[in-house]
PDB file of C-alpha atoms in Angstrom:
ATOM      1  CA  UNK A  57     132.422 111.047  73.171  1.00  0.00           C
ATOM      2  CA  UNK A  58     134.369 107.986  72.065  1.00  0.00           C
ATOM      3  CA  UNK A  59     135.724 105.204  74.199  1.00  0.00           C
ATOM      4  CA  UNK A  60     139.280 105.443  75.469  1.00  0.00           C
ATOM      5  CA  UNK A  61     141.634 102.744  74.206  1.00  0.00           C
ATOM      6  CA  UNK A  62     144.766 101.848  76.180  1.00  0.00           C
ATOM      7  CA  UNK A  63     146.858  99.315  74.265  1.00  0.00           C
ATOM      8  CA  UNK A  64     144.280  96.569  73.611  1.00  0.00           C
ATOM      9  CA  UNK A  65     142.014  97.602  76.523  1.00  0.00           C
ATOM     10  CA  UNK A  66     138.948  99.679  75.635  1.00  0.00           C
ATOM     11  CA  UNK A  67     137.493 101.865  78.405  1.00  0.00           C
ATOM     12  CA  UNK A  68     133.822 102.608  77.749  1.00  0.00           C
ATOM     13  CA  UNK A  69     132.032 105.241  79.809  1.00  0.00           C
ATOM     14  CA  UNK A  70     128.656 105.288  78.062  1.00  0.00           C
ATOM     15  CA  UNK A  71     126.156 102.715  76.838  1.00  0.00           C
ATOM     16  CA  UNK A  72     126.895 103.723  73.251  1.00  0.00           C
ATOM     17  CA  UNK A  73     130.627 103.244  73.713  1.00  0.00           C
ATOM     18  CA  UNK A  74     130.043  99.863  75.336  1.00  0.00           C
ATOM     19  CA  UNK A  75     127.680  98.776  72.552  1.00  0.00           C
ATOM     20  CA  UNK A  76     130.237  99.689  69.883  1.00  0.00           C
ATOM     21  CA  UNK A  77     133.092  97.910  71.656  1.00  0.00           C
ATOM     22  CA  UNK A  78     130.924  94.867  72.425  1.00  0.00           C
ATOM     23  CA  UNK A  79     129.805  94.587  68.782  1.00  0.00           C
ATOM     24  CA  UNK A  80     133.445  94.192  67.751  1.00  0.00           C
ATOM     25  CA  UNK A  81     133.899  91.054  69.898  1.00  0.00           C
ATOM     26  CA  UNK A  82     133.497  87.647  68.287  1.00  0.00           C
ATOM     27  CA  UNK A  83     133.376  84.285  70.010  1.00  0.00           C
ATOM     28  CA  UNK A  84     132.464  83.711  73.652  1.00  0.00           C
ATOM     29  CA  UNK A  85     132.341  86.610  76.094  1.00  0.00           C
ATOM     30  CA  UNK A  86     132.727  86.479  79.876  1.00  0.00           C
ATOM     31  CA  UNK A  87     131.855  89.338  82.197  1.00  0.00           C
ATOM     32  CA  UNK A  88     133.215  90.164  85.649  1.00  0.00           C
ATOM     33  CA  UNK A  89     131.156  92.723  87.566  1.00  0.00           C
ATOM     34  CA  UNK A  90     132.835  94.778  90.302  1.00  0.00           C
ATOM     35  CA  UNK A  91     132.497  97.965  92.290  1.00  0.00           C
ATOM     36  CA  UNK A  92     136.151  98.729  91.643  1.00  0.00           C
ATOM     37  CA  UNK A  93     138.937  98.822  94.238  1.00  0.00           C
ATOM     38  CA  UNK A  94     140.188  95.665  92.558  1.00  0.00           C
ATOM     39  CA  UNK A  95     142.366  93.195  94.456  1.00  0.00           C
ATOM     40  CA  UNK A  96     143.703  89.688  93.928  1.00  0.00           C
ATOM     41  CA  UNK A  97     140.212  88.221  94.288  1.00  0.00           C
ATOM     42  CA  UNK A  98     138.970  90.248  91.323  1.00  0.00           C
ATOM     43  CA  UNK A  99     142.123  89.336  89.414  1.00  0.00           C
ATOM     44  CA  UNK A 100     141.266  85.669  89.987  1.00  0.00           C
ATOM     45  CA  UNK A 101     137.805  86.238  88.500  1.00  0.00           C
ATOM     46  CA  UNK A 102     139.310  87.924  85.443  1.00  0.00           C
ATOM     47  CA  UNK A 103     141.891  85.161  85.070  1.00  0.00           C
ATOM     48  CA  UNK A 104     139.206  82.475  85.261  1.00  0.00           C
ATOM     49  CA  UNK A 105     137.111  84.276  82.652  1.00  0.00           C
ATOM     50  CA  UNK A 106     140.135  84.819  80.415  1.00  0.00           C
ATOM     51  CA  UNK A 107     141.008  81.113  80.491  1.00  0.00           C
ATOM     52  CA  UNK A 108     137.502  80.025  79.520  1.00  0.00           C
ATOM     53  CA  UNK A 109     136.277  82.738  77.135  1.00  0.00           C
ATOM     54  CA  UNK A 110     137.499  84.390  73.943  1.00  0.00           C
ATOM     55  CA  UNK A 111     136.902  87.874  75.383  1.00  0.00           C
ATOM     56  CA  UNK A 112     136.408  89.416  78.820  1.00  0.00           C
ATOM     57  CA  UNK A 113     134.416  92.482  79.841  1.00  0.00           C
ATOM     58  CA  UNK A 114     135.016  94.062  83.258  1.00  0.00           C
ATOM     59  CA  UNK A 115     132.440  96.417  84.757  1.00  0.00           C
ATOM     60  CA  UNK A 116     133.416  98.974  87.398  1.00  0.00           C
ATOM     61  CA  UNK A 117     130.457 100.677  89.042  1.00  0.00           C
ATOM     62  CA  UNK A 118     129.773 101.610  92.668  1.00  0.00           C
ATOM     63  CA  UNK A 119     126.043 100.963  92.725  1.00  0.00           C
ATOM     64  CA  UNK A 120     124.138 103.320  95.040  1.00  0.00           C
ATOM     65  CA  UNK A 121     121.025 101.119  95.010  1.00  0.00           C
ATOM     66  CA  UNK A 122     122.663  98.448  97.157  1.00  0.00           C
ATOM     67  CA  UNK A 123     123.870 100.802  99.920  1.00  0.00           C
ATOM     68  CA  UNK A 124     121.664 101.637 102.900  1.00  0.00           C
ATOM     69  CA  UNK A 125     121.342 105.174 104.304  1.00  0.00           C
ATOM     70  CA  UNK A 126     123.987 104.559 106.982  1.00  0.00           C
ATOM     71  CA  UNK A 127     126.379 102.536 104.802  1.00  0.00           C
ATOM     72  CA  UNK A 128     129.638 103.549 103.171  1.00  0.00           C
ATOM     73  CA  UNK A 129     128.718 104.592  99.613  1.00  0.00           C
ATOM     74  CA  UNK A 130     130.555 107.932  99.740  1.00  0.00           C
ATOM     75  CA  UNK A 131     133.715 106.524 101.319  1.00  0.00           C
ATOM     76  CA  UNK A 132     133.732 103.251  99.391  1.00  0.00           C
ATOM     77  CA  UNK A 133     137.265 103.016  97.917  1.00  0.00           C
ATOM     78  CA  UNK A 134     137.645 104.158  94.330  1.00  0.00           C
ATOM     79  CA  UNK A 135     140.975 103.262  92.709  1.00  0.00           C
ATOM     80  CA  UNK A 136     140.227 103.415  88.997  1.00  0.00           C
ATOM     81  CA  UNK A 137     143.787 103.821  87.673  1.00  0.00           C
ATOM     82  CA  UNK A 138     144.876 100.741  89.625  1.00  0.00           C
ATOM     83  CA  UNK A 139     141.753  98.906  88.441  1.00  0.00           C
ATOM     84  CA  UNK A 140     142.751  99.551  84.819  1.00  0.00           C
ATOM     85  CA  UNK A 141     146.238  98.205  85.470  1.00  0.00           C
ATOM     86  CA  UNK A 142     144.820  94.965  86.880  1.00  0.00           C
ATOM     87  CA  UNK A 143     142.298  94.692  84.033  1.00  0.00           C
ATOM     88  CA  UNK A 144     145.048  95.093  81.443  1.00  0.00           C
ATOM     89  CA  UNK A 145     147.367  92.652  83.219  1.00  0.00           C
ATOM     90  CA  UNK A 146     144.647  89.987  83.346  1.00  0.00           C
ATOM     91  CA  UNK A 147     143.707  90.358  79.686  1.00  0.00           C
ATOM     92  CA  UNK A 148     140.361  92.164  79.815  1.00  0.00           C
ATOM     93  CA  UNK A 149     139.181  93.507  76.454  1.00  0.00           C
ATOM     94  CA  UNK A 150     136.675  96.107  77.678  1.00  0.00           C
ATOM     95  CA  UNK A 151     136.217  98.015  80.924  1.00  0.00           C
ATOM     96  CA  UNK A 152     132.744  99.515  81.268  1.00  0.00           C
ATOM     97  CA  UNK A 153     132.864 102.265  83.899  1.00  0.00           C
ATOM     98  CA  UNK A 154     129.648 104.286  83.757  1.00  0.00           C
ATOM     99  CA  UNK A 155     128.574 107.145  86.002  1.00  0.00           C
ATOM    100  CA  UNK A 156     125.488 106.875  88.179  1.00  0.00           C
ATOM    101  CA  UNK A 157     123.595 109.100  85.723  1.00  0.00           C
ATOM    102  CA  UNK A 158     124.591 106.825  82.845  1.00  0.00           C
ATOM    103  CA  UNK A 159     123.286 103.733  84.643  1.00  0.00           C
ATOM    104  CA  UNK A 160     120.182 105.410  86.053  1.00  0.00           C
ATOM    105  CA  UNK A 161     119.376 108.300  83.678  1.00  0.00           C
ATOM    106  CA  UNK A 162     115.934 108.750  85.181  1.00  0.00           C
ATOM    107  CA  UNK A 163     117.182 108.695  88.755  1.00  0.00           C
ATOM    108  CA  UNK A 164     116.028 106.007  91.169  1.00  0.00           C
ATOM    109  CA  UNK A 165     114.437 103.298  88.970  1.00  0.00           C
ATOM    110  CA  UNK A 166     110.749 102.658  89.532  1.00  0.00           C
ATOM    111  CA  UNK A 167     111.109  98.946  88.760  1.00  0.00           C
ATOM    112  CA  UNK A 168     113.536  96.791  90.742  1.00  0.00           C
ATOM    113  CA  UNK A 169     114.313  93.074  90.673  1.00  0.00           C
ATOM    114  CA  UNK A 170     112.667  91.535  93.730  1.00  0.00           C
ATOM    115  CA  UNK A 171     114.925  88.909  95.318  1.00  0.00           C
ATOM    116  CA  UNK A 172     112.088  87.015  97.020  1.00  0.00           C
ATOM    117  CA  UNK A 173     112.201  85.436 100.492  1.00  0.00           C
ATOM    118  CA  UNK A 174     115.917  84.541 100.282  1.00  0.00           C
ATOM    119  CA  UNK A 175     116.697  88.230  99.925  1.00  0.00           C
ATOM    120  CA  UNK A 176     115.196  88.962 103.332  1.00  0.00           C
ATOM    121  CA  UNK A 177     117.394  86.704 105.473  1.00  0.00           C
ATOM    122  CA  UNK A 178     121.085  86.747 106.471  1.00  0.00           C
ATOM    123  CA  UNK A 179     122.546  89.768 104.619  1.00  0.00           C
ATOM    124  CA  UNK A 180     119.068  90.827 103.579  1.00  0.00           C
ATOM    125  CA  UNK A 181     117.872  91.004 107.187  1.00  0.00           C
ATOM    126  CA  UNK A 182     120.770  93.247 108.173  1.00  0.00           C
ATOM    127  CA  UNK A 183     120.745  95.303 104.961  1.00  0.00           C
ATOM    128  CA  UNK A 184     117.117  95.794 103.828  1.00  0.00           C
ATOM    129  CA  UNK A 185     116.874  96.529 100.128  1.00  0.00           C
ATOM    130  CA  UNK A 186     120.481  95.525  99.459  1.00  0.00           C
ATOM    131  CA  UNK A 187     119.725  92.574  97.225  1.00  0.00           C
ATOM    132  CA  UNK A 188     117.024  94.349  95.247  1.00  0.00           C
ATOM    133  CA  UNK A 189     119.641  96.973  94.395  1.00  0.00           C
ATOM    134  CA  UNK A 190     122.326  94.387  93.639  1.00  0.00           C
ATOM    135  CA  UNK A 191     120.116  92.206  91.437  1.00  0.00           C
ATOM    136  CA  UNK A 192     118.777  95.231  89.567  1.00  0.00           C
ATOM    137  CA  UNK A 193     122.234  96.456  88.576  1.00  0.00           C
ATOM    138  CA  UNK A 194     123.427  92.934  87.723  1.00  0.00           C
ATOM    139  CA  UNK A 195     120.377  92.433  85.498  1.00  0.00           C
ATOM    140  CA  UNK A 196     121.015  95.762  83.744  1.00  0.00           C
ATOM    141  CA  UNK A 197     124.699  94.998  83.250  1.00  0.00           C
ATOM    142  CA  UNK A 198     123.931  91.536  81.862  1.00  0.00           C
ATOM    143  CA  UNK A 199     121.664  93.124  79.263  1.00  0.00           C
ATOM    144  CA  UNK A 200     124.249  95.795  78.409  1.00  0.00           C
ATOM    145  CA  UNK A 201     127.287  93.503  78.180  1.00  0.00           C
ATOM    146  CA  UNK A 202     125.467  90.454  76.699  1.00  0.00           C
ATOM    147  CA  UNK A 203     127.895  87.817  78.000  1.00  0.00           C
ATOM    148  CA  UNK A 204     127.790  84.080  77.554  1.00  0.00           C
ATOM    149  CA  UNK A 205     129.104  83.569  81.099  1.00  0.00           C
ATOM    150  CA  UNK A 206     129.187  85.838  84.161  1.00  0.00           C
ATOM    151  CA  UNK A 207     131.715  85.189  86.938  1.00  0.00           C
ATOM    152  CA  UNK A 208     131.102  86.025  90.611  1.00  0.00           C
ATOM    153  CA  UNK A 209     133.159  85.335  93.703  1.00  0.00           C
ATOM    154  CA  UNK A 210     131.912  82.873  96.291  1.00  0.00           C
ATOM    155  CA  UNK A 211     132.770  85.269  99.125  1.00  0.00           C
ATOM    156  CA  UNK A 212     129.447  87.037  98.480  1.00  0.00           C
ATOM    157  CA  UNK A 213     127.752  83.661  98.541  1.00  0.00           C
ATOM    158  CA  UNK A 214     124.169  84.748  99.130  1.00  0.00           C
ATOM    159  CA  UNK A 215     124.474  87.211  96.247  1.00  0.00           C
ATOM    160  CA  UNK A 216     125.796  84.420  94.012  1.00  0.00           C
ATOM    161  CA  UNK A 217     122.865  82.138  94.875  1.00  0.00           C
ATOM    162  CA  UNK A 218     120.371  84.939  94.193  1.00  0.00           C
ATOM    163  CA  UNK A 219     121.981  85.880  90.866  1.00  0.00           C
ATOM    164  CA  UNK A 220     121.812  82.254  89.766  1.00  0.00           C
ATOM    165  CA  UNK A 221     118.124  82.165  90.717  1.00  0.00           C
ATOM    166  CA  UNK A 222     117.450  85.425  88.850  1.00  0.00           C
ATOM    167  CA  UNK A 223     119.188  84.181  85.686  1.00  0.00           C
ATOM    168  CA  UNK A 224     117.212  80.934  85.854  1.00  0.00           C
ATOM    169  CA  UNK A 225     113.809  82.334  86.797  1.00  0.00           C
ATOM    170  CA  UNK A 226     113.913  85.278  84.364  1.00  0.00           C
ATOM    171  CA  UNK A 227     115.403  83.266  81.476  1.00  0.00           C
ATOM    172  CA  UNK A 228     118.328  85.634  81.060  1.00  0.00           C
ATOM    173  CA  UNK A 229     120.232  83.168  78.890  1.00  0.00           C
ATOM    174  CA  UNK A 230     123.565  83.533  80.651  1.00  0.00           C
ATOM    175  CA  UNK A 231     125.549  80.981  82.647  1.00  0.00           C
ATOM    176  CA  UNK A 232     126.475  82.091  86.169  1.00  0.00           C
ATOM    177  CA  UNK A 233     129.717  80.628  87.508  1.00  0.00           C
ATOM    178  CA  UNK A 234     131.052  80.951  91.036  1.00  0.00           C
ATOM    179  CA  UNK A 235     134.791  81.305  91.661  1.00  0.00           C
ATOM    180  CA  UNK A 236     136.310  80.236  95.009  1.00  0.00           C
ATOM    181  CA  UNK A 237     137.175  82.923  97.556  1.00  0.00           C
ATOM    182  CA  UNK A 238     140.745  84.226  97.403  1.00  0.00           C
ATOM    183  CA  UNK A 239     142.421  84.621 100.796  1.00  0.00           C
ATOM    184  CA  UNK A 240     145.461  86.260 102.297  1.00  0.00           C
ATOM    185  CA  UNK A 241     148.163  83.788 103.409  1.00  0.00           C
ATOM    186  CA  UNK A 242     146.806  84.031 106.969  1.00  0.00           C
ATOM    187  CA  UNK A 243     143.296  83.082 105.827  1.00  0.00           C
ATOM    188  CA  UNK A 244     141.535  86.470 105.742  1.00  0.00           C
ATOM    189  CA  UNK A 245     139.119  86.604 102.806  1.00  0.00           C
ATOM    190  CA  UNK A 246     140.073  89.379 100.399  1.00  0.00           C
ATOM    191  CA  UNK A 247     137.648  92.294 100.449  1.00  0.00           C
ATOM    192  CA  UNK A 248     137.759  95.929  99.408  1.00  0.00           C
ATOM    193  CA  UNK A 249     136.605  96.755 102.932  1.00  0.00           C
ATOM    194  CA  UNK A 250     139.669  95.150 104.545  1.00  0.00           C
ATOM    195  CA  UNK A 251     141.485  98.457 104.052  1.00  0.00           C
ATOM    196  CA  UNK A 252     139.209  99.951 106.726  1.00  0.00           C
ATOM    197  CA  UNK A 253     140.711  97.616 109.367  1.00  0.00           C
ATOM    198  CA  UNK A 254     143.381  98.850 111.750  1.00  0.00           C
ATOM    199  CA  UNK A 255     146.266  96.401 112.356  1.00  0.00           C
ATOM    200  CA  UNK A 256     144.641  95.293 115.620  1.00  0.00           C
ATOM    201  CA  UNK A 257     141.226  94.897 113.977  1.00  0.00           C
ATOM    202  CA  UNK A 258     142.730  92.931 111.129  1.00  0.00           C
ATOM    203  CA  UNK A 259     144.249  90.503 113.620  1.00  0.00           C
ATOM    204  CA  UNK A 260     140.845  90.119 115.299  1.00  0.00           C
ATOM    205  CA  UNK A 261     139.171  89.607 111.913  1.00  0.00           C
ATOM    206  CA  UNK A 262     141.168  86.411 111.375  1.00  0.00           C
ATOM    207  CA  UNK A 263     138.842  84.697 113.830  1.00  0.00           C
ATOM    208  CA  UNK A 264     136.158  84.511 111.134  1.00  0.00           C
ATOM    209  CA  UNK A 265     138.108  82.326 108.718  1.00  0.00           C
ATOM    210  CA  UNK A 266     139.543  80.370 111.653  1.00  0.00           C
ATOM    211  CA  UNK A 267     136.037  79.615 112.953  1.00  0.00           C
ATOM    212  CA  UNK A 268     134.917  78.468 109.510  1.00  0.00           C
ATOM    213  CA  UNK A 269     137.890  76.137 109.195  1.00  0.00           C
ATOM    214  CA  UNK A 270     137.240  74.660 112.637  1.00  0.00           C
ATOM    215  CA  UNK A 271     133.592  74.110 111.701  1.00  0.00           C
ATOM    216  CA  UNK A 272     134.504  72.426 108.423  1.00  0.00           C
ATOM    217  CA  UNK A 273     137.043  70.204 110.164  1.00  0.00           C
ATOM    218  CA  UNK A 274     134.468  69.275 112.791  1.00  0.00           C
ATOM    219  CA  UNK A 275     132.257  67.971 110.017  1.00  0.00           C
ATOM    220  CA  UNK A 276     134.624  66.263 107.597  1.00  0.00           C
ATOM    221  CA  UNK A 277     137.339  65.306 110.074  1.00  0.00           C
ATOM    222  CA  UNK A 278     135.481  64.594 113.305  1.00  0.00           C
ATOM    223  CA  UNK A 279     132.101  63.490 111.981  1.00  0.00           C
ATOM    224  CA  UNK A 280     130.124  66.124 113.884  1.00  0.00           C
ATOM    225  CA  UNK A 281     126.423  66.718 113.281  1.00  0.00           C
ATOM    226  CA  UNK A 282     125.171  70.100 111.963  1.00  0.00           C
ATOM    227  CA  UNK A 283     124.689  71.286 115.561  1.00  0.00           C
ATOM    228  CA  UNK A 284     128.212  70.147 116.441  1.00  0.00           C
ATOM    229  CA  UNK A 285     129.681  71.981 113.450  1.00  0.00           C
ATOM    230  CA  UNK A 286     127.973  75.218 114.470  1.00  0.00           C
ATOM    231  CA  UNK A 287     128.987  74.808 118.098  1.00  0.00           C
ATOM    232  CA  UNK A 288     132.631  74.258 117.128  1.00  0.00           C
ATOM    233  CA  UNK A 289     132.720  77.374 114.955  1.00  0.00           C
ATOM    234  CA  UNK A 290     130.839  79.514 117.479  1.00  0.00           C
ATOM    235  CA  UNK A 291     133.236  78.578 120.293  1.00  0.00           C
ATOM    236  CA  UNK A 292     136.159  79.992 118.274  1.00  0.00           C
ATOM    237  CA  UNK A 293     134.466  83.353 117.767  1.00  0.00           C
ATOM    238  CA  UNK A 294     133.435  83.528 121.416  1.00  0.00           C
ATOM    239  CA  UNK A 295     137.112  83.494 122.419  1.00  0.00           C
ATOM    240  CA  UNK A 296     137.906  86.731 120.564  1.00  0.00           C
ATOM    241  CA  UNK A 297     136.808  90.019 122.179  1.00  0.00           C
ATOM    242  CA  UNK A 298     135.951  92.932 119.923  1.00  0.00           C
ATOM    243  CA  UNK A 299     134.130  90.815 117.325  1.00  0.00           C
ATOM    244  CA  UNK A 300     130.361  91.363 117.266  1.00  0.00           C
ATOM    245  CA  UNK A 301     128.718  88.351 115.620  1.00  0.00           C
ATOM    246  CA  UNK A 302     125.782  89.063 113.332  1.00  0.00           C
ATOM    247  CA  UNK A 303     125.064  85.513 112.210  1.00  0.00           C
ATOM    248  CA  UNK A 304     126.698  82.113 111.951  1.00  0.00           C
ATOM    249  CA  UNK A 305     124.609  79.598 110.015  1.00  0.00           C
ATOM    250  CA  UNK A 306     124.910  76.229 108.341  1.00  0.00           C
ATOM    251  CA  UNK A 307     122.778  75.740 105.220  1.00  0.00           C
ATOM    252  CA  UNK A 308     122.529  73.564 102.155  1.00  0.00           C
ATOM    253  CA  UNK A 309     124.399  74.847  99.048  1.00  0.00           C
ATOM    254  CA  UNK A 310     121.313  76.827  97.957  1.00  0.00           C
ATOM    255  CA  UNK A 311     120.935  78.429 101.412  1.00  0.00           C
ATOM    256  CA  UNK A 312     118.041  76.231 102.441  1.00  0.00           C
ATOM    257  CA  UNK A 313     117.938  74.269 105.722  1.00  0.00           C
ATOM    258  CA  UNK A 314     121.125  72.384 106.530  1.00  0.00           C
ATOM    259  CA  UNK A 315     121.077  68.735 105.427  1.00  0.00           C
ATOM    260  CA  UNK A 316     121.795  65.957 107.875  1.00  0.00           C
ATOM    261  CA  UNK A 317     124.583  64.752 105.584  1.00  0.00           C
ATOM    262  CA  UNK A 318     126.229  65.787 102.331  1.00  0.00           C
ATOM    263  CA  UNK A 319     127.398  69.155 100.966  1.00  0.00           C
ATOM    264  CA  UNK A 320     126.576  72.234 103.040  1.00  0.00           C
ATOM    265  CA  UNK A 321     127.698  75.849 103.467  1.00  0.00           C
ATOM    266  CA  UNK A 322     128.869  77.559 106.656  1.00  0.00           C
ATOM    267  CA  UNK A 323     128.407  81.339 106.573  1.00  0.00           C
ATOM    268  CA  UNK A 324     129.401  84.069 109.012  1.00  0.00           C
ATOM    269  CA  UNK A 325     128.971  87.832 109.294  1.00  0.00           C
ATOM    270  CA  UNK A 326     130.429  89.965 112.063  1.00  0.00           C
ATOM    271  CA  UNK A 327     131.435  93.511 112.826  1.00  0.00           C
ATOM    272  CA  UNK A 328     135.034  94.198 113.781  1.00  0.00           C
ATOM    273  CA  UNK A 329     135.008  97.720 115.209  1.00  0.00           C
ATOM    274  CA  UNK A 330     133.201  99.750 112.519  1.00  0.00           C
ATOM    275  CA  UNK A 331     133.828  97.291 109.667  1.00  0.00           C
ATOM    276  CA  UNK A 332     131.336  94.580 108.796  1.00  0.00           C
ATOM    277  CA  UNK A 333     132.852  91.456 107.236  1.00  0.00           C
ATOM    278  CA  UNK A 334     131.365  88.313 105.728  1.00  0.00           C
ATOM    279  CA  UNK A 335     132.874  84.930 104.887  1.00  0.00           C
ATOM    280  CA  UNK A 336     131.799  81.389 104.119  1.00  0.00           C
ATOM    281  CA  UNK A 337     133.195  77.948 103.402  1.00  0.00           C
ATOM    282  CA  UNK A 338     131.903  74.676 101.925  1.00  0.00           C
ATOM    283  CA  UNK A 339     131.333  71.943 104.493  1.00  0.00           C
ATOM    284  CA  UNK A 340     130.799  68.225 104.093  1.00  0.00           C
ATOM    285  CA  UNK A 341     128.458  66.723 106.715  1.00  0.00           C
ATOM    286  CA  UNK A 342     129.262  63.009 107.096  1.00  0.00           C
TER     287      UNK A 342
END
């Protein structure tokens, strides 16, 4: 089977097709890894990669290893035709869209990338095994696409920090760059899971970004301490019924303990009806 070529966009379904298309690229290569259902946030990643690199590879793969038994792997949105339109519009050169059997020909891999202690807190505490699955597929895709730079959104901030650590600790020879979260005009962080929200739930979900903004303003604008920043953000969420808070934490930029002053990160996860959402924002502690 040969890769499909649409205008200047090559769609590779197999490792062999990807290898052939990748060998034809000269100059610097950026990769954007997604699970499909592309939106404006993914488009921003592609645009950033396109501006900085000679060529861009997009991967589209819903990775079963990072879904728990009760999570939404089967109903995760799959919109491949629309994904190709966005990839072409943003100047991608290759889309690698393998099947599960192509990525894991032997079934469940016996060797996984262990995320370490950071993979067991926050998202890792709620979703055991999630980061081992995510890091394993990212590591495989880095080897297959061989980029100079890989671009990841800051919305999945813990994942970004762990991928940076993996690239550094395992000497993967690729630069990992974070790209700021893209939001709707009303502040809601773009996510493929937003489509699960009813109109009423979507309105409730706005409390997450609002709480983060209030926390950030409490630090930079009002000079609050770390405890004051958290208290300000938590009070906003407490005023909205129907939002079940999982965690709200203030950390340093590498997800260690919050500093007493300087750059920090405020992260939140909550369930709005049946949909679990995450968000985060940089904070400056005076």
